CSV table of C-alpha atoms in Angstrom, one decimal:
chain,number,residue,atom,x,y,z
R,1,MET,CA,0.0,0.0,0.0
R,2,LEU,CA,1.1,3.5,-0.8
R,3,THR,CA,2.3,5.7,2.1
R,4,ARG,CA,1.5,9.4,2.3
R,5,ASP,CA,5.1,10.2,1.4
R,6,GLU,CA,5.0,8.0,-1.6
R,7,ILE,CA,1.8,9.6,-2.9
R,8,SER,CA,3.3,13.0,-2.2
R,9,ALA,CA,6.5,12.2,-4.2
R,10,LYS,CA,4.5,10.8,-7.1
R,11,LEU,CA,2.2,13.8,-7.2
R,12,SER,CA,5.2,16.1,-7.2
R,13,GLU,CA,6.7,14.2,-10.1
R,14,TYR,CA,3.4,14.4,-12.1
R,15,LEU,CA,3.2,18.1,-11.5
R,16,GLN,CA,6.7,18.7,-12.7
R,17,ASP,CA,6.7,16.3,-15.7
R,18,LEU,CA,3.2,16.9,-17.0
R,19,PHE,CA,2.4,20.5,-16.0
R,20,GLU,CA,5.8,22.1,-16.0
R,21,VAL,CA,5.4,23.2,-12.4
R,22,PRO,CA,8.8,24.3,-10.9
R,23,GLU,CA,9.8,22.0,-8.0
R,24,GLU,CA,10.1,24.9,-5.5
R,25,ASP,CA,6.5,25.9,-6.1
R,26,ILE,CA,5.2,22.6,-4.9
R,27,THR,CA,4.3,23.1,-1.3
R,28,PRO,CA,1.6,21.3,0.7
R,29,ASP,CA,-0.7,24.4,0.7
R,30,ALA,CA,0.0,25.5,-2.9
R,31,LYS,CA,-3.3,26.0,-4.7
R,32,LEU,CA,-3.6,24.0,-7.9
R,33,PHE,CA,-5.4,26.5,-10.1
R,34,GLU,CA,-4.2,29.8,-8.6
R,35,ASP,CA,-0.6,29.0,-7.6
R,36,LEU,CA,0.4,26.2,-9.9
R,37,ASP,CA,-1.4,27.4,-13.0
R,38,LEU,CA,-3.4,24.2,-13.7
R,39,ASP,CA,-6.6,24.4,-15.6
R,40,SER,CA,-9.7,22.2,-15.6
R,41,ILE,CA,-8.5,19.9,-18.4
R,42,ASP,CA,-5.2,19.5,-16.5
R,43,ALA,CA,-7.2,18.4,-13.4
R,44,VAL,CA,-9.0,15.7,-15.4
R,45,ASP,CA,-5.6,14.4,-16.7
R,46,LEU,CA,-4.2,14.4,-13.2
R,47,VAL,CA,-7.1,12.4,-11.9
R,48,VAL,CA,-6.5,9.8,-14.6
R,49,LYS,CA,-2.9,9.6,-13.6
R,50,LEU,CA,-3.8,9.1,-9.9
R,51,GLN,CA,-6.2,6.4,-10.9
R,52,ASP,CA,-3.4,4.6,-12.7
R,53,LEU,CA,-1.2,5.0,-9.7
R,54,THR,CA,-3.7,3.7,-7.1
R,55,GLY,CA,-5.6,1.2,-9.3
R,56,LYS,CA,-8.8,2.7,-7.9
R,57,LYS,CA,-11.6,4.6,-9.7
R,58,ILE,CA,-11.7,8.2,-8.5
R,59,PRO,CA,-15.2,9.6,-8.7
R,60,PRO,CA,-15.1,13.2,-10.1
R,61,GLU,CA,-17.1,14.5,-7.1
R,62,GLU,CA,-14.3,13.3,-4.8
R,63,PHE,CA,-12.1,15.9,-6.4
R,64,LYS,CA,-14.6,18.8,-6.5
R,65,THR,CA,-13.5,20.1,-3.1
R,66,VAL,CA,-9.8,19.7,-3.7
R,67,ARG,CA,-7.9,22.9,-3.7
R,68,THR,CA,-4.3,22.4,-2.6
R,69,VAL,CA,-1.5,19.8,-3.1
R,70,ASP,CA,-2.1,18.5,0.4
R,71,ASP,CA,-5.8,18.1,-0.3
R,72,ILE,CA,-5.0,15.7,-3.1
R,73,VAL,CA,-2.5,13.7,-1.0
R,74,GLU,CA,-5.0,13.4,1.8
R,75,ARG,CA,-7.8,12.3,-0.6
R,76,VAL,CA,-5.7,9.7,-2.4
R,77,HIS,CA,-4.4,8.4,0.9
R,78,GLN,CA,-7.9,8.0,2.3
R,79,LEU,CA,-8.8,6.2,-0.9
R,80,VAL,CA,-6.0,3.6,-0.8
R,81,SER,CA,-6.5,3.0,2.9
R,82,GLU,CA,-10.2,2.2,2.6
I,1,MET,CA,-9.4,74.2,-39.1
I,2,LEU,CA,-9.4,71.3,-41.5
I,3,ASN,CA,-8.1,69.1,-38.9
I,4,LYS,CA,-10.9,70.1,-36.5
I,5,LEU,CA,-13.5,69.5,-39.2
I,6,ASN,CA,-12.1,66.1,-39.9
I,7,TYR,CA,-12.2,65.3,-36.2
I,8,PHE,CA,-15.9,66.2,-35.9
I,9,GLN,CA,-16.7,64.3,-39.1
I,10,ARG,CA,-15.1,61.2,-37.6
I,11,LEU,CA,-16.7,61.7,-34.2
I,12,ILE,CA,-20.2,62.0,-35.8
I,13,PHE,CA,-19.7,59.0,-38.1
I,14,THR,CA,-18.3,57.0,-35.2
I,15,GLY,CA,-21.4,57.7,-33.2
I,16,LEU,CA,-23.6,56.7,-36.1
I,17,ALA,CA,-21.5,53.6,-36.7
I,18,PHE,CA,-22.0,52.4,-33.1
I,19,ALA,CA,-25.8,53.0,-33.4
I,20,THR,CA,-26.0,51.2,-36.7
I,21,PHE,CA,-24.1,48.2,-35.4
I,22,SER,CA,-26.4,47.8,-32.3
I,23,LEU,CA,-29.6,48.6,-34.1
I,24,GLY,CA,-28.6,46.5,-37.1
I,25,GLY,CA,-28.0,43.5,-34.8
I,26,LEU,CA,-31.5,44.0,-33.3
I,27,MET,CA,-33.1,44.4,-36.8
I,28,LEU,CA,-31.5,41.2,-38.1
I,29,SER,CA,-32.7,39.3,-35.0
I,30,LEU,CA,-36.2,40.5,-35.6
I,31,THR,CA,-36.4,40.1,-39.4
I,32,ALA,CA,-33.8,38.3,-41.4
I,33,PHE,CA,-32.9,35.5,-38.9
I,34,PRO,CA,-36.4,34.4,-38.2
I,35,ALA,CA,-37.0,34.5,-42.0
I,36,ILE,CA,-34.0,32.3,-42.5
I,37,ALA,CA,-35.3,29.9,-39.8
I,38,ILE,CA,-38.6,29.6,-41.7
I,39,PHE,CA,-37.0,28.8,-45.0
I,40,SER,CA,-34.3,26.4,-43.8
I,41,LYS,CA,-35.1,22.7,-43.9
I,42,ASP,CA,-32.7,21.8,-41.1
I,43,GLU,CA,-30.7,23.3,-38.3
I,44,ASP,CA,-27.3,23.1,-40.1
I,45,THR,CA,-28.7,24.9,-43.1
I,46,ARG,CA,-30.2,27.6,-40.9
I,47,ILE,CA,-26.9,28.1,-39.1
I,48,ASN,CA,-24.8,28.2,-42.3
I,49,ARG,CA,-27.1,30.8,-43.9
I,50,THR,CA,-27.2,32.9,-40.7
I,51,ARG,CA,-23.4,32.9,-40.4
I,52,TRP,CA,-23.1,33.8,-44.1
I,53,LEU,CA,-25.5,36.8,-43.6
I,54,ILE,CA,-23.5,38.0,-40.6
I,55,HIS,CA,-20.3,37.7,-42.8
I,56,ARG,CA,-21.9,39.9,-45.5
I,57,CYS,CA,-23.3,42.4,-43.0
I,58,PHE,CA,-20.0,42.8,-41.3
I,59,GLY,CA,-18.4,43.3,-44.7
I,60,ALA,CA,-20.9,46.1,-45.5
I,61,PHE,CA,-20.3,47.6,-42.1
I,62,VAL,CA,-16.5,47.7,-42.7
I,63,PHE,CA,-17.1,49.3,-46.1
I,64,MET,CA,-19.2,51.9,-44.3
I,65,LEU,CA,-16.4,52.6,-41.8
I,66,ARG,CA,-14.0,53.1,-44.7
I,67,ILE,CA,-16.1,55.4,-46.9
I,68,THR,CA,-17.0,57.6,-43.9
I,69,GLY,CA,-13.3,58.2,-43.2
I,70,ILE,CA,-13.3,56.5,-39.8
I,71,LEU,CA,-10.6,54.1,-40.8
I,72,ASN,CA,-8.5,52.5,-43.5
I,73,SER,CA,-7.7,48.8,-43.6
I,74,GLU,CA,-5.2,46.6,-45.3
I,75,VAL,CA,-5.2,42.8,-45.3
I,76,TYR,CA,-2.2,40.8,-46.3
I,77,ASP,CA,-2.8,37.2,-47.6
I,78,ARG,CA,-6.5,37.6,-47.2
I,79,GLU,CA,-7.2,34.6,-49.5
I,80,ARG,CA,-6.0,32.3,-46.7
I,81,LEU,CA,-9.1,33.1,-44.7
I,82,LYS,CA,-11.6,32.7,-47.6
I,83,THR,CA,-12.3,29.0,-47.5
I,84,GLY,CA,-13.4,27.4,-44.3
I,85,LYS,CA,-11.1,24.5,-43.6
I,86,GLY,CA,-12.0,23.7,-40.1
I,87,ARG,CA,-9.2,25.5,-38.3
I,88,LEU,CA,-8.8,27.7,-35.2
I,89,VAL,CA,-8.3,31.3,-36.3
I,90,VAL,CA,-6.2,32.9,-33.5
I,91,ALA,CA,-5.5,36.6,-33.2
I,92,ASN,CA,-4.3,39.3,-30.9
I,93,HIS,CA,-7.1,41.6,-29.7
I,94,PRO,CA,-6.3,45.3,-29.8
I,95,THR,CA,-9.7,46.7,-30.6
I,96,LEU,CA,-13.5,46.3,-30.5
I,97,LEU,CA,-13.6,45.8,-34.3
I,98,ASP,CA,-11.2,42.8,-34.6
I,99,VAL,CA,-13.9,40.2,-34.7
I,100,VAL,CA,-16.0,42.3,-37.2
I,101,PHE,CA,-13.1,42.5,-39.6
I,102,LEU,CA,-12.2,38.8,-39.2
I,103,ILE,CA,-15.8,37.6,-39.8
I,104,SER,CA,-16.1,39.9,-42.8
I,105,MET,CA,-13.4,37.9,-44.4
I,106,MET,CA,-14.7,34.5,-43.4
I,107,PRO,CA,-17.9,33.1,-44.9
I,108,LYS,CA,-18.0,30.1,-42.5
I,109,ALA,CA,-17.0,31.5,-39.1
I,110,GLN,CA,-17.8,30.0,-35.8
I,111,CYS,CA,-16.8,32.1,-32.8
I,112,ILE,CA,-16.1,31.7,-29.1
I,113,VAL,CA,-17.8,34.7,-27.5
I,114,LYS,CA,-17.9,36.1,-24.0
I,115,HIS,CA,-21.0,35.0,-22.2
I,116,GLU,CA,-22.1,38.6,-21.4
I,117,LEU,CA,-23.2,39.1,-25.0
I,118,TRP,CA,-26.0,36.5,-24.6
I,119,ASP,CA,-27.9,38.9,-22.4
I,120,SER,CA,-27.2,41.9,-24.7
I,121,LYS,CA,-30.4,43.7,-25.9
I,122,TYR,CA,-29.0,44.4,-29.3
I,123,LEU,CA,-26.5,41.6,-30.0
I,124,GLY,CA,-27.9,38.8,-27.9
I,125,GLY,CA,-30.2,37.7,-30.8
I,126,VAL,CA,-27.3,37.6,-33.2
I,127,VAL,CA,-25.0,35.4,-31.1
I,128,ARG,CA,-27.9,33.1,-30.4
I,129,ALA,CA,-29.1,32.8,-34.0
I,130,ALA,CA,-25.5,32.2,-35.2
I,131,GLY,CA,-25.1,29.3,-32.7
I,132,TYR,CA,-21.8,30.8,-31.4
I,133,ILE,CA,-20.1,29.2,-28.5
I,134,ARG,CA,-20.3,30.7,-25.0
I,135,ASN,CA,-16.9,31.0,-23.2
I,136,ASP,CA,-18.3,30.1,-19.8
I,137,GLY,CA,-19.8,26.7,-20.5
I,138,ASP,CA,-18.6,23.4,-19.2
I,139,PRO,CA,-15.3,22.6,-21.0
I,140,GLU,CA,-16.5,19.3,-22.4
I,141,ASN,CA,-19.5,20.9,-24.0
I,142,LEU,CA,-17.3,23.7,-25.4
I,143,LEU,CA,-15.0,21.1,-26.9
I,144,LYS,CA,-17.9,19.2,-28.5
I,145,GLN,CA,-19.2,22.4,-30.1
I,146,CYS,CA,-15.7,23.1,-31.5
I,147,GLN,CA,-15.4,19.5,-32.8
I,148,LYS,CA,-18.7,19.9,-34.6
I,149,ALA,CA,-17.7,23.2,-36.2
I,150,ILE,CA,-14.3,21.8,-37.4
I,151,ALA,CA,-15.9,18.7,-38.8
I,152,GLN,CA,-18.3,20.9,-40.9
I,153,GLY,CA,-15.4,22.9,-42.2
I,154,HIS,CA,-16.1,26.1,-40.2
I,155,ASP,CA,-13.2,28.1,-38.8
I,156,ILE,CA,-13.4,29.1,-35.2
I,157,VAL,CA,-12.3,32.6,-34.2
I,158,VAL,CA,-10.7,32.8,-30.8
I,159,PHE,CA,-8.7,35.5,-29.0
I,160,PRO,CA,-6.3,33.7,-26.7
I,161,GLU,CA,-5.9,36.8,-24.5
I,162,GLY,CA,-9.6,36.3,-23.5
I,163,THR,CA,-10.2,40.0,-23.6
I,164,ARG,CA,-8.9,43.1,-25.4
I,165,THR,CA,-5.3,43.9,-24.9
I,166,VAL,CA,-4.6,46.5,-22.2
I,167,PRO,CA,-2.3,49.0,-23.9
I,168,GLY,CA,1.2,49.0,-22.4
I,169,LYS,CA,0.8,45.7,-20.6
I,170,ASP,CA,2.5,42.4,-21.5
I,171,LEU,CA,0.6,40.0,-23.7
I,172,LYS,CA,-0.8,37.1,-21.7
I,173,PHE,CA,-2.4,34.2,-23.5
I,174,GLN,CA,-4.7,31.7,-21.8
I,175,ARG,CA,-4.3,28.1,-22.7
I,176,GLY,CA,-7.9,27.4,-23.8
I,177,PHE,CA,-7.3,27.8,-27.5
I,178,ALA,CA,-4.3,25.5,-27.4
I,179,ASN,CA,-6.4,22.9,-25.6
I,180,ILE,CA,-9.0,23.1,-28.3
I,181,ALA,CA,-6.3,22.7,-31.1
I,182,ALA,CA,-4.7,19.7,-29.3
I,183,LEU,CA,-7.9,17.9,-28.4
I,184,VAL,CA,-10.1,18.4,-31.5
I,185,PRO,CA,-7.3,18.3,-33.1
I,186,CYS,CA,-7.1,21.0,-35.6
I,187,ASP,CA,-4.6,23.4,-37.3
I,188,ILE,CA,-4.1,27.0,-36.2
I,189,GLN,CA,-4.3,29.9,-38.5
I,190,PRO,CA,-2.7,32.9,-36.8
I,191,VAL,CA,-3.6,36.5,-37.7
I,192,THR,CA,-1.8,39.5,-36.4
I,193,ILE,CA,-3.8,42.7,-36.0
I,194,SER,CA,-2.5,46.2,-35.5
I,195,CYS,CA,-4.4,49.5,-35.2
I,196,ILE,CA,-2.6,52.8,-35.3
I,197,PRO,CA,-3.2,55.1,-33.5
I,198,PRO,CA,-4.4,52.7,-30.8
I,199,SER,CA,-8.2,53.1,-30.4
I,200,LEU,CA,-11.4,51.3,-29.4
I,201,ALA,CA,-9.3,49.5,-26.7
I,202,LYS,CA,-10.5,48.0,-23.5
I,203,GLY,CA,-12.1,50.7,-21.2
I,204,GLN,CA,-12.4,53.3,-23.9
I,205,LYS,CA,-15.7,55.0,-24.7
I,206,TRP,CA,-16.9,55.3,-28.3
I,207,TYR,CA,-16.4,59.1,-28.4
I,208,GLU,CA,-12.8,58.9,-27.3
I,209,ILE,CA,-11.7,58.8,-30.9
I,210,PRO,CA,-8.0,59.0,-31.9
I,211,PRO,CA,-6.4,62.3,-33.2
I,212,SER,CA,-6.2,60.8,-36.8
I,213,LYS,CA,-8.0,58.2,-38.9
I,214,MET,CA,-7.4,54.6,-37.7
I,215,GLU,CA,-5.1,52.5,-39.8
I,216,PHE,CA,-5.9,48.8,-39.4
I,217,ARG,CA,-3.5,46.1,-40.7
I,218,PHE,CA,-4.2,42.4,-40.8
I,219,TRP,CA,-1.5,39.8,-41.5
I,220,VAL,CA,-2.9,36.4,-42.2
I,221,GLU,CA,0.2,34.2,-41.5
I,222,GLU,CA,1.4,30.7,-42.2
I,223,GLU,CA,-0.9,28.0,-40.8
I,224,LEU,CA,0.5,25.9,-38.0
I,225,ASP,CA,0.2,22.2,-38.5
I,226,ILE,CA,-1.0,20.7,-35.2
I,227,GLU,CA,0.5,17.3,-36.0
I,228,LYS,CA,3.9,18.8,-35.8
I,229,TYR,CA,3.2,19.6,-32.1
I,230,ILE,CA,1.4,16.5,-31.0
I,231,GLY,CA,4.0,13.8,-31.7
I,232,HIS,CA,4.7,11.8,-28.6
I,233,GLN,CA,4.3,14.5,-25.9
I,234,PRO,CA,1.4,14.4,-23.4
I,235,ARG,CA,-1.4,16.9,-24.2
I,236,SER,CA,-0.5,19.1,-21.2
I,237,LYS,CA,3.0,19.7,-22.6
I,238,VAL,CA,1.8,20.3,-26.2
I,239,VAL,CA,-0.7,22.9,-25.0
I,240,ARG,CA,1.9,24.7,-22.9
I,241,GLN,CA,4.3,24.7,-25.8
I,242,ILE,CA,1.8,26.1,-28.3
I,243,THR,CA,0.7,28.8,-25.9
I,244,ARG,CA,4.2,29.8,-25.1
I,245,GLU,CA,5.3,29.9,-28.7
I,246,LEU,CA,2.4,32.0,-29.9
I,247,GLU,CA,2.5,34.3,-26.9
I,248,GLN,CA,6.2,35.0,-27.8
I,249,HIS,CA,5.4,35.4,-31.5
I,250,TYR,CA,2.7,38.0,-30.8
I,251,SER,CA,4.6,39.8,-28.1
I,252,GLY,CA,7.5,40.3,-30.6
I,253,LYS,CA,5.1,41.5,-33.4
I,254,VAL,CA,2.9,43.7,-31.3
I,255,SER,CA,5.8,45.5,-29.6
I,256,HIS,CA,7.4,46.3,-33.0
I,257,GLY,CA,4.2,47.8,-34.3
């Protein structure tokens, strides 16, 4: 099972590789849309990536309330520990 | 003296032009568009005829602006816009008239339009009848509408800045247009627009006319082949690359006049 740190590391990797986010901008409370310059289509791609990583289906409504990097880590962690 | 006379002539005709545009939009919505709807056998025919009529009316409007001495305009490689090929026509956005000029050169033009216009008294009927695309809808629906237009060989006009350029500020492109180009997928036809002296910009009133006649220039440039960008990169990177390249391209052009 994935630990919080592993999820966090993977997420950081995706943000850098796919969305060209500079590493130093990726902090737990960085906001995805405002601070990291993601858009709604990027968010869809990110969810797909996280589904591949966890092997679990992530319902879109699960991600409606997600705002920050830490929110994602928290959500994904919850999902894999269920 | 002559200068003053010319100024007042342009001021009066500019006022008349604004009134003609709004009232013309309203008149079309009340007369010609419903008539087209009655005589068109299906929705696609109705939309095609409506867009063609808007194209001709905008052409007549531009002609009026020229003969009344409000502006001059020059278009380089205009024939590149003539045939709808199912592309994204992307342009910088210095003035209120940009879209009017572009559509006057495009018989089959689809447009992504700011949503406020749907509630406009005068132009709401026009954007609804033409089946233009709202910029505030859900992204999936927007994409579907773009795919439909492209499949029918209509070119889609979009201004990547999202709003008119604020004079003196750096150009900032949003990524929406590149997402459309990458996801449909479709080629990009860039057009560069310049207006000297700067006029009809964001936040300017109709009566704030420039000291001399406006000179519009349109450069219809080389088409960008989307396949060259897509290759093996993920969509998110393709989109960022296109946005960055075009933003730089336009920043260079616009700052050099």
